Structures are given as structure tokens and as C-alpha cells.
Coordinates of C-alpha atoms and ligand atoms in Angstrom, one line a residue:
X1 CA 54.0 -85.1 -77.5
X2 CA 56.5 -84.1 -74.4
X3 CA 59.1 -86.4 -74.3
X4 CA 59.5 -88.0 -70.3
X5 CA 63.1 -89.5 -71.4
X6 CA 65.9 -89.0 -68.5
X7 CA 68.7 -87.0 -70.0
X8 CA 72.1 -88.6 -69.9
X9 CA 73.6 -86.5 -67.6
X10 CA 71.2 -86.8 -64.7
X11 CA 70.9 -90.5 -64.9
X12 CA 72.9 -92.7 -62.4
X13 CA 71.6 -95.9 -64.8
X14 CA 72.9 -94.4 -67.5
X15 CA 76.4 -93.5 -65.7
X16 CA 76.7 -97.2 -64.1
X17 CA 76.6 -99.1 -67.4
X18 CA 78.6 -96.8 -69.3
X19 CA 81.3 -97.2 -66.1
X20 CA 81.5 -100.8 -67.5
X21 CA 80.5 -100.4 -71.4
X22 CA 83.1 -101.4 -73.9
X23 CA 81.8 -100.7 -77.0
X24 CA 79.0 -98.3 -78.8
X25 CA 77.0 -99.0 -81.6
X26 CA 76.3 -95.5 -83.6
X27 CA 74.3 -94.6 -86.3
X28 CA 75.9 -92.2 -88.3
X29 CA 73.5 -89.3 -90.1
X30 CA 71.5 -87.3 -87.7
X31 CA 73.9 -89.1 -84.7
X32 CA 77.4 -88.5 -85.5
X33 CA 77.6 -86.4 -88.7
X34 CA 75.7 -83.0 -88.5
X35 CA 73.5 -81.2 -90.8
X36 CA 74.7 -81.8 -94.2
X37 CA 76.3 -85.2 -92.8
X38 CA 79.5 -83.7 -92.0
X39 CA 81.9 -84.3 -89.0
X40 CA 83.4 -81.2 -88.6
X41 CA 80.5 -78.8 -88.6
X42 CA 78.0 -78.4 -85.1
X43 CA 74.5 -78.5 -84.6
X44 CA 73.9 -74.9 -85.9
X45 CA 75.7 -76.1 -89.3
X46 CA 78.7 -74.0 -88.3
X47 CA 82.2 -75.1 -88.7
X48 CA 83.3 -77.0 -85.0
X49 CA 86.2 -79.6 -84.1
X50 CA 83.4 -80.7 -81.0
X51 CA 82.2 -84.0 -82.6
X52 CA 86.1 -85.3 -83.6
X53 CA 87.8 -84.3 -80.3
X54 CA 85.4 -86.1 -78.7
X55 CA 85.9 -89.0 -81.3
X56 CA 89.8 -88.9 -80.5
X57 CA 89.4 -89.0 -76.9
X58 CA 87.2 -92.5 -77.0
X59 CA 89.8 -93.3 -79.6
X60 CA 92.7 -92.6 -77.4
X61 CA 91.1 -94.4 -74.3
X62 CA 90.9 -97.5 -76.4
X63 CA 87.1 -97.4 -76.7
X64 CA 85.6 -99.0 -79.2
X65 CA 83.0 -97.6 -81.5
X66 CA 81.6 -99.4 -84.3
X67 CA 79.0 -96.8 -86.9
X68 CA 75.7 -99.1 -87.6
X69 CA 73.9 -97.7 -90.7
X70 CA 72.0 -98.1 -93.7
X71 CA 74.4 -96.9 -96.0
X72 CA 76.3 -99.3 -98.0
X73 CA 79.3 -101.2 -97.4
X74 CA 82.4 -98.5 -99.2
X75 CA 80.4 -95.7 -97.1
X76 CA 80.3 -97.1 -94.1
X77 CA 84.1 -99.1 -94.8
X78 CA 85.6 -95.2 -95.4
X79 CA 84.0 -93.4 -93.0
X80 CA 84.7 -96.0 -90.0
X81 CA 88.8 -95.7 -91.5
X82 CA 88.6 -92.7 -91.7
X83 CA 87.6 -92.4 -87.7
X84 CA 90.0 -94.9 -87.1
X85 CA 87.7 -97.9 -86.2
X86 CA 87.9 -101.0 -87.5
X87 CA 84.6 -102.6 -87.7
X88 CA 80.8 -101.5 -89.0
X89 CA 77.7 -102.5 -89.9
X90 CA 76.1 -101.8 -93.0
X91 CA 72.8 -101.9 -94.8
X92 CA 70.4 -101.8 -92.0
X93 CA 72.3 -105.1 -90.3
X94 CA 73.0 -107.0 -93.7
X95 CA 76.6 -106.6 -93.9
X96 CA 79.0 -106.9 -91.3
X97 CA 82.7 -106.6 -91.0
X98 CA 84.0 -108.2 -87.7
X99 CA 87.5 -106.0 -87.5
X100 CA 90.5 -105.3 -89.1
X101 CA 91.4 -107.8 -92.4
X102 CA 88.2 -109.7 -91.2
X103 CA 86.0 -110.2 -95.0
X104 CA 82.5 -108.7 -95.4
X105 CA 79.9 -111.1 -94.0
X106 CA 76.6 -111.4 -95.5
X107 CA 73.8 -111.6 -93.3
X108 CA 70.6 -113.0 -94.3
X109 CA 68.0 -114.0 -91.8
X110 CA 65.7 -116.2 -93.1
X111 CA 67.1 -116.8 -96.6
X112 CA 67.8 -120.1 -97.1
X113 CA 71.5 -121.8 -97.9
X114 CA 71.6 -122.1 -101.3
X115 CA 69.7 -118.8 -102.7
X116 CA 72.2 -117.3 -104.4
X117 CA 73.7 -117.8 -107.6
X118 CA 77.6 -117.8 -107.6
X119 CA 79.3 -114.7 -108.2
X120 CA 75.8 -112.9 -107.4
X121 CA 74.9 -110.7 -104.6
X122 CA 71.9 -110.9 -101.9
X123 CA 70.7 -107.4 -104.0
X124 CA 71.4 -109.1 -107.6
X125 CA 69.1 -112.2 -106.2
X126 CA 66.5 -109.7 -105.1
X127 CA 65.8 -108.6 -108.5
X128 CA 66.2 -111.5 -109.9
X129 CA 63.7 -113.0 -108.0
X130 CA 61.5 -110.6 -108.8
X131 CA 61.2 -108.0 -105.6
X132 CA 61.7 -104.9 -107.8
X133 CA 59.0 -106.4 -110.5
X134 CA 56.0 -107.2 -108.2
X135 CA 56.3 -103.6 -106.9
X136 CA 56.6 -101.7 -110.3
X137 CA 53.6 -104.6 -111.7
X138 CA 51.3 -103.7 -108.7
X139 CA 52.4 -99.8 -108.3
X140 CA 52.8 -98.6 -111.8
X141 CA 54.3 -94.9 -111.6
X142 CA 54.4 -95.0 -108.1
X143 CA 57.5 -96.6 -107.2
X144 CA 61.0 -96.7 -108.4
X145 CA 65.1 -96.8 -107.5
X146 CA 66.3 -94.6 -105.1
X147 CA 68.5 -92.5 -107.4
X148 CA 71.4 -92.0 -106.8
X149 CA 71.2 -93.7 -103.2
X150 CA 70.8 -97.2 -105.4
X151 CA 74.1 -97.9 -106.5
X152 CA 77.0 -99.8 -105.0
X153 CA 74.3 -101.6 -102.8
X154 CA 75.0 -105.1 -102.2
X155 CA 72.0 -106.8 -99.9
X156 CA 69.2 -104.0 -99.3
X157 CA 67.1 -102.4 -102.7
X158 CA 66.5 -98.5 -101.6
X159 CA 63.6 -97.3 -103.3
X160 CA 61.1 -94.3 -103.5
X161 CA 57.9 -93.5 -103.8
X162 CA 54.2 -94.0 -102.6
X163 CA 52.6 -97.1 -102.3
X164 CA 50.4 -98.9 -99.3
X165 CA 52.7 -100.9 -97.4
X166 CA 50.2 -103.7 -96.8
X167 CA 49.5 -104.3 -100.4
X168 CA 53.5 -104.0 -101.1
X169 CA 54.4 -106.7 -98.6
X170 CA 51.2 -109.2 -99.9
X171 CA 53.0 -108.6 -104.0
X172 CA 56.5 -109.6 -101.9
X173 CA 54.7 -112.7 -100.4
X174 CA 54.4 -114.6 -103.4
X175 CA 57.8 -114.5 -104.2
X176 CA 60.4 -117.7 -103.4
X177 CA 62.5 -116.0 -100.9
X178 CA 61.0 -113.8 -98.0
X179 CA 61.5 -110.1 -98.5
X180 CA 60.1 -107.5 -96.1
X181 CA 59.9 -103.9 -96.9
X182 CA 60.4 -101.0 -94.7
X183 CA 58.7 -97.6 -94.7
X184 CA 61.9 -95.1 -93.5
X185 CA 59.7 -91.9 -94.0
X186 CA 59.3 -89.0 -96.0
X187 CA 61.8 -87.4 -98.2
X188 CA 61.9 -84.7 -100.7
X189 CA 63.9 -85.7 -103.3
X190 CA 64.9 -82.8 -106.2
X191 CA 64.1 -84.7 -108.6
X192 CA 62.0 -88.5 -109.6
X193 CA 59.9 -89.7 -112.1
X194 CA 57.2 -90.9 -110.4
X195 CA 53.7 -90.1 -111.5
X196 CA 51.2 -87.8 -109.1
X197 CA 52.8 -88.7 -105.8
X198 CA 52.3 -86.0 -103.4
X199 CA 54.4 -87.9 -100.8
X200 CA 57.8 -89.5 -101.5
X201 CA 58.7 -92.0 -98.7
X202 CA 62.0 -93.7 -99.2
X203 CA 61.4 -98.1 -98.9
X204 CA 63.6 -100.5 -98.1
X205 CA 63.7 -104.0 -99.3
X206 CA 65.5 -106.5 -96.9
X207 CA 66.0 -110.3 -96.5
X208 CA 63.1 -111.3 -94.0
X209 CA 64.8 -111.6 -90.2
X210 CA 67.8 -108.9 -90.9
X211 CA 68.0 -105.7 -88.5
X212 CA 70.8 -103.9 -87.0
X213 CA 69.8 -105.1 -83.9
X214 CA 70.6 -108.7 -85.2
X215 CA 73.6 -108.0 -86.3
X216 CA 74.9 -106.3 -83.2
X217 CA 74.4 -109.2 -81.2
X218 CA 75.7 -111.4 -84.1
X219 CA 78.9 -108.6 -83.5
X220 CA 79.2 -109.1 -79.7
X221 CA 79.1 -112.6 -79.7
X222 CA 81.8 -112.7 -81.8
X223 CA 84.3 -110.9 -79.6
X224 CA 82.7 -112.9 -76.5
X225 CA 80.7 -109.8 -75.6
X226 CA 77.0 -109.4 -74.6
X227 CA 74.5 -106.4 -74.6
X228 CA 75.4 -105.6 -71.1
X229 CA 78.8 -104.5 -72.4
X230 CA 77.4 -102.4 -75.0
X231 CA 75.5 -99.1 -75.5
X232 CA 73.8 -97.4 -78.8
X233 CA 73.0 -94.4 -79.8
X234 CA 70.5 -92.7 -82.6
X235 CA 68.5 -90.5 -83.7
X236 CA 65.6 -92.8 -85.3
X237 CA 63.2 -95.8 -85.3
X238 CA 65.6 -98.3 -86.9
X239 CA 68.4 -97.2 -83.6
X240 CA 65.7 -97.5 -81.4
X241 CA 65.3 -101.3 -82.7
X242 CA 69.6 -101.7 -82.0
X243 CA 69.0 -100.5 -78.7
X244 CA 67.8 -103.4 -77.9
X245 CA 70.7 -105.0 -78.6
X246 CA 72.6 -102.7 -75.9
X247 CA 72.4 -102.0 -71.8
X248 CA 71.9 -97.9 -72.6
X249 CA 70.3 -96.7 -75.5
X250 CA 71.3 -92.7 -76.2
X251 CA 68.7 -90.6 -78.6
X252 CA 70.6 -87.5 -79.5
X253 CA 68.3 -84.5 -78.9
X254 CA 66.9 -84.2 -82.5
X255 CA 65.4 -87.4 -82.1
X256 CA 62.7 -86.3 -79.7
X257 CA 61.7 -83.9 -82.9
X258 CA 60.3 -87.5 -85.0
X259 CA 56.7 -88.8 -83.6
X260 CA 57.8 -92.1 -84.6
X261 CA 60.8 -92.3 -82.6
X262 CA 58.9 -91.0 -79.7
X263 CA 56.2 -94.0 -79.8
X264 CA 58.8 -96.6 -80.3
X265 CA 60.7 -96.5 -77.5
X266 CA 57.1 -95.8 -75.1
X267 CA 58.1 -98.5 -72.3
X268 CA 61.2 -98.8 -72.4
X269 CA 63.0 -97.7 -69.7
X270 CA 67.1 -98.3 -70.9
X271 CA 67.1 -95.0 -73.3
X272 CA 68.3 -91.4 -71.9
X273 CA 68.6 -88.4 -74.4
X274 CA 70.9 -86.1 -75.2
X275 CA 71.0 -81.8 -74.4
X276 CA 72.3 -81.8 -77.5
X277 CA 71.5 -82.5 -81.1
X278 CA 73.6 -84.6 -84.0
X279 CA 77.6 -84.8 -83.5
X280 CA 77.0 -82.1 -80.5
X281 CA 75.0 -84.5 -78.7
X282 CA 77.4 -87.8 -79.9
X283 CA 80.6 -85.5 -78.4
X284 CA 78.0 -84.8 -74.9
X285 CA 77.8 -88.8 -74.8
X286 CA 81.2 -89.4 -75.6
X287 CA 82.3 -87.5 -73.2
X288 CA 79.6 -88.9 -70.4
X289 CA 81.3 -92.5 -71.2
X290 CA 84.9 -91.4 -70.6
X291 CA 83.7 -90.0 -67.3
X292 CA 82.4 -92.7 -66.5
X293 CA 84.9 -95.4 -67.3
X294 CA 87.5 -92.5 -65.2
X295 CA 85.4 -92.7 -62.1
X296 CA 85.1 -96.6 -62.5
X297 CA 88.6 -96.7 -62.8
X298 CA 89.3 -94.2 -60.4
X299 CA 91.6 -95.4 -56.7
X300 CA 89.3 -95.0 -53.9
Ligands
MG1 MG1 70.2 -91.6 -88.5

């Protein structure tokens, strides 16, 4: 399926809003790490400074960039210090840290007050309640922990296997608390001990009403933002889902490679795409929003 996005550099929409953007939203692997989920190496897998120039020009201009991902809190904590930003999201939209000596928030959706035991995390309560048990009760063999990918988790369960997802979500329904799960694709894991799966998809388990796309705009209201004032940019379904949350939405070039990617954004007319693929295309939109703030700020 031809893609029929605009590309970022031949779109005046996308240059207007990024003349008054203030902060991005970025996902971090397949967007701003390369292949291997590195910084420093290009598209090509070859060793490059492109990505982190571009990172310390935005940084230098006083742009703000905050990484949205589904990794867990210490990765996504260490990589934003490590870029020198100050803020992230976490876990798909679970966890969110509002800026410098701010505490982790938990965020929850349509949990009620009062779930969790003290001392116990939104992931411990998940088991506990039973959201790892229905699934290994009603798909013996076929599902289990996302090893290593499990650990250090603190809201979201990351799990692998092969199971129908209509099936999965009726065994969650009967549980106290409402817990959805999430098909994130195929993966080829070296090694599990599932029994006669042909095709491993990777699950997550989240607390009904989370999203990235929640938590951005839990994110903007704090600072006294809105999505105007913000842009995102991806590379699959679950960024498509925060670019709602944002005035531009930027798929970086590899993107356009994921059917699913290309059927969730059908209609909406707010996404552009990168030449450019992974930390090659984030540097090609970084450097499209300097531009654009310049000629915005620019005497006349
Ligand atoms: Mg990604």
C-alpha cells in the first residue's frame, strides 16, 4: 500500500505549527535510537554524530523534548538524562515524570482510588489480582513473561506469546479491576518456552483508559500547554495514537514499512513523514523545527 503522506519538508502545515511548537513528544526505538537502539549509529547501522548534533541544537535553542515510550521508568529516566531532558513518559502513558525533582506519577485510567495495597505497585496489583493467571489458566503453553523485557516494570505486564485477543480480553473481564491488553506485533525472540507457537507477538497488559496519548495531554496541561503547542513523532501504531495529542504528527520514514501504521493514521490529515528513517529522520525533523522557529523569529 503507497503511502499518500506529505513529507515534512514540502509541507507549509507542517512548517507553521512547528514555527510556534514548544515541545515534542518522541518515541524512542525505531524514532530516535537507530538499528540496534543506539544514538550514535545512522540509518545504515554505521557509526554517525547526525542524530545527537541534531539533539544538541534543539537542546541549545531551549526546545523541549520529552521521549514517550514503553520502556520502563530507569530506561526511559537514563536515557532522557542522558540527552539532557528533564521529563518522559514511560510504560505506554502509565508513568510520568513532570520535570526536574518532580516524583514519578502513576497514571491509571479507570482504576479505582483505593486498588492498591500500600507499598505495592500498579504491576504487583496486576498479578495479584489475577491478570497473569486468567491468561496462563485459559492459554496453557501459549503465553508467558516477556523475558528479560519483564523486569523493573512498575504499571504495564510485557508478555509473549500467541493467544486470540478476543478470548484474552473476555478471561481479563472477570477480574475486579479493568485490564486491557494490547497486541504490539510480532517478535522473534532467541529463546522462550512456549509450546508450538509458530508466531510470537509481544502483549501488553495495561490499566483500562491509559495511553501515551493520555498522558501527553495530562503533560501539557501541567505546564499550561495544549496540543497546539506540541508536535510527535514515531515510527508505530501506539505514536500514531499520541499524535493525537499533538498539532503535527512526524512518522519517520521506516514507519511507512508497517501495514498497521499505514491504516491507522488513514484520515488524518496532521501527520507528514520523514526522507529519512530512525535517528536520520528524528535529526531531518529536528532540524525542520529549528528552521522554523528561526524564520518565525526572524525581523522582517
Ligand atoms: Mg518505536
Amino acid at each position: 500500500m503507497p503511502h499518500t503522506l506529505p513529507y515534512l519538508d514540502e509541507s507549509p502545515f507542517a512548517a507553521e505549527v512547528l514555527s510556534r511548537a514548544q515541545i515534542a513528544l518522541t518515541d524512542l526505538d525505531g524514532t530516535l535510537l537507530g538499528l540496534g537502539g543506539s544514538v550514535l549509529i545512522d540509518a545504515t547501522g554505521a557509526p554517525a554524530l547526525t542524530t545527537v548534533q541534531a539533539i544538541v541544537e534543539v537542546n541549545k535553542a531551549g526546545l523541549e523534548v520529552v521521549v514517550c515510550t514503553g520502556r520502563n521508568r530507569i530506561q526511559a529516566g537514563e536515557v532522557s538524562r542522558i540527552l539532557g531532558w528533564e521529563s518522559f513518559i514511560a510504560e505506554l502513558g502509565c508513568i510520568v515524570k513532570h520535570g526536574r525533582g518532580e516524583a514519578v506519577e502513576y497514571l491509571l485510567g479507570e482504576w479505582p482510588d483505593g486498588v492498591l495495597l500500600a507499598n505495592e505497585t500498579p504491576y504487583h496489583a496486576i498479578t495479584r489480582l489475577g491478570g497473569l493467571r486468567v491468561l496462563t489458566d485459559t492459554f496453557p503453553g501459549k503465553i508467558e513473561e516477556h523475558d528479560p523485557w519483564h523486569t523493573d516494570r512498575e504499571v504495564t505486564h510485557v508478555l509473549r506469546g500467541s493467544l486470540d485477543c478476543a478470548t484474552a480480553q473476555a478471561a481479563l473481564n472477570t477480574l475486579t479491576v479493568p485490564i486491557d491488553i494490547i497486541d504490539n506485533g510480532i517478535i522473534h525472540p532467541p529463546r522462550h518456552t512456549l509450546m508450538d507457537v509458530d508466531e510470537v507477538h509481544v502483549y501488553h497488559l495495561v490499566p483500562r483508559g491509559t495511553s501515551k496519548e493520555h498522558a501527553i495531554r495530562e503533560l501539557l496541561a501541567r505546564r499550561g500547554l495544549t496540543p497546539a503547542d506540541a508536535v510527535a513523532i514515531g515510527d508505530s501504531t501506539t505514536d500514531v495514537e499520541m499524535m493525537n495529542a499533538a498539532a503535527l504528527g512526524v512518522l519517520v520514514k521506516n514507519a511507512l514499512a508497517d501495514p498497521r501504521v499505514l491504516s491507522a493514521i488513514e484520515g488524518l490529515d496532521t501527520i507528514v513523514a520523514t526522507r529519512a528513517e530512525r535517528g536520520d529522520g528524528w535529526a531531518e525533523f529536528a532540524h525542520a523545527w529549528l528552521a522554523a522557529r528561526a524564520t518565525a523569529l526572524a525581523p522582517l
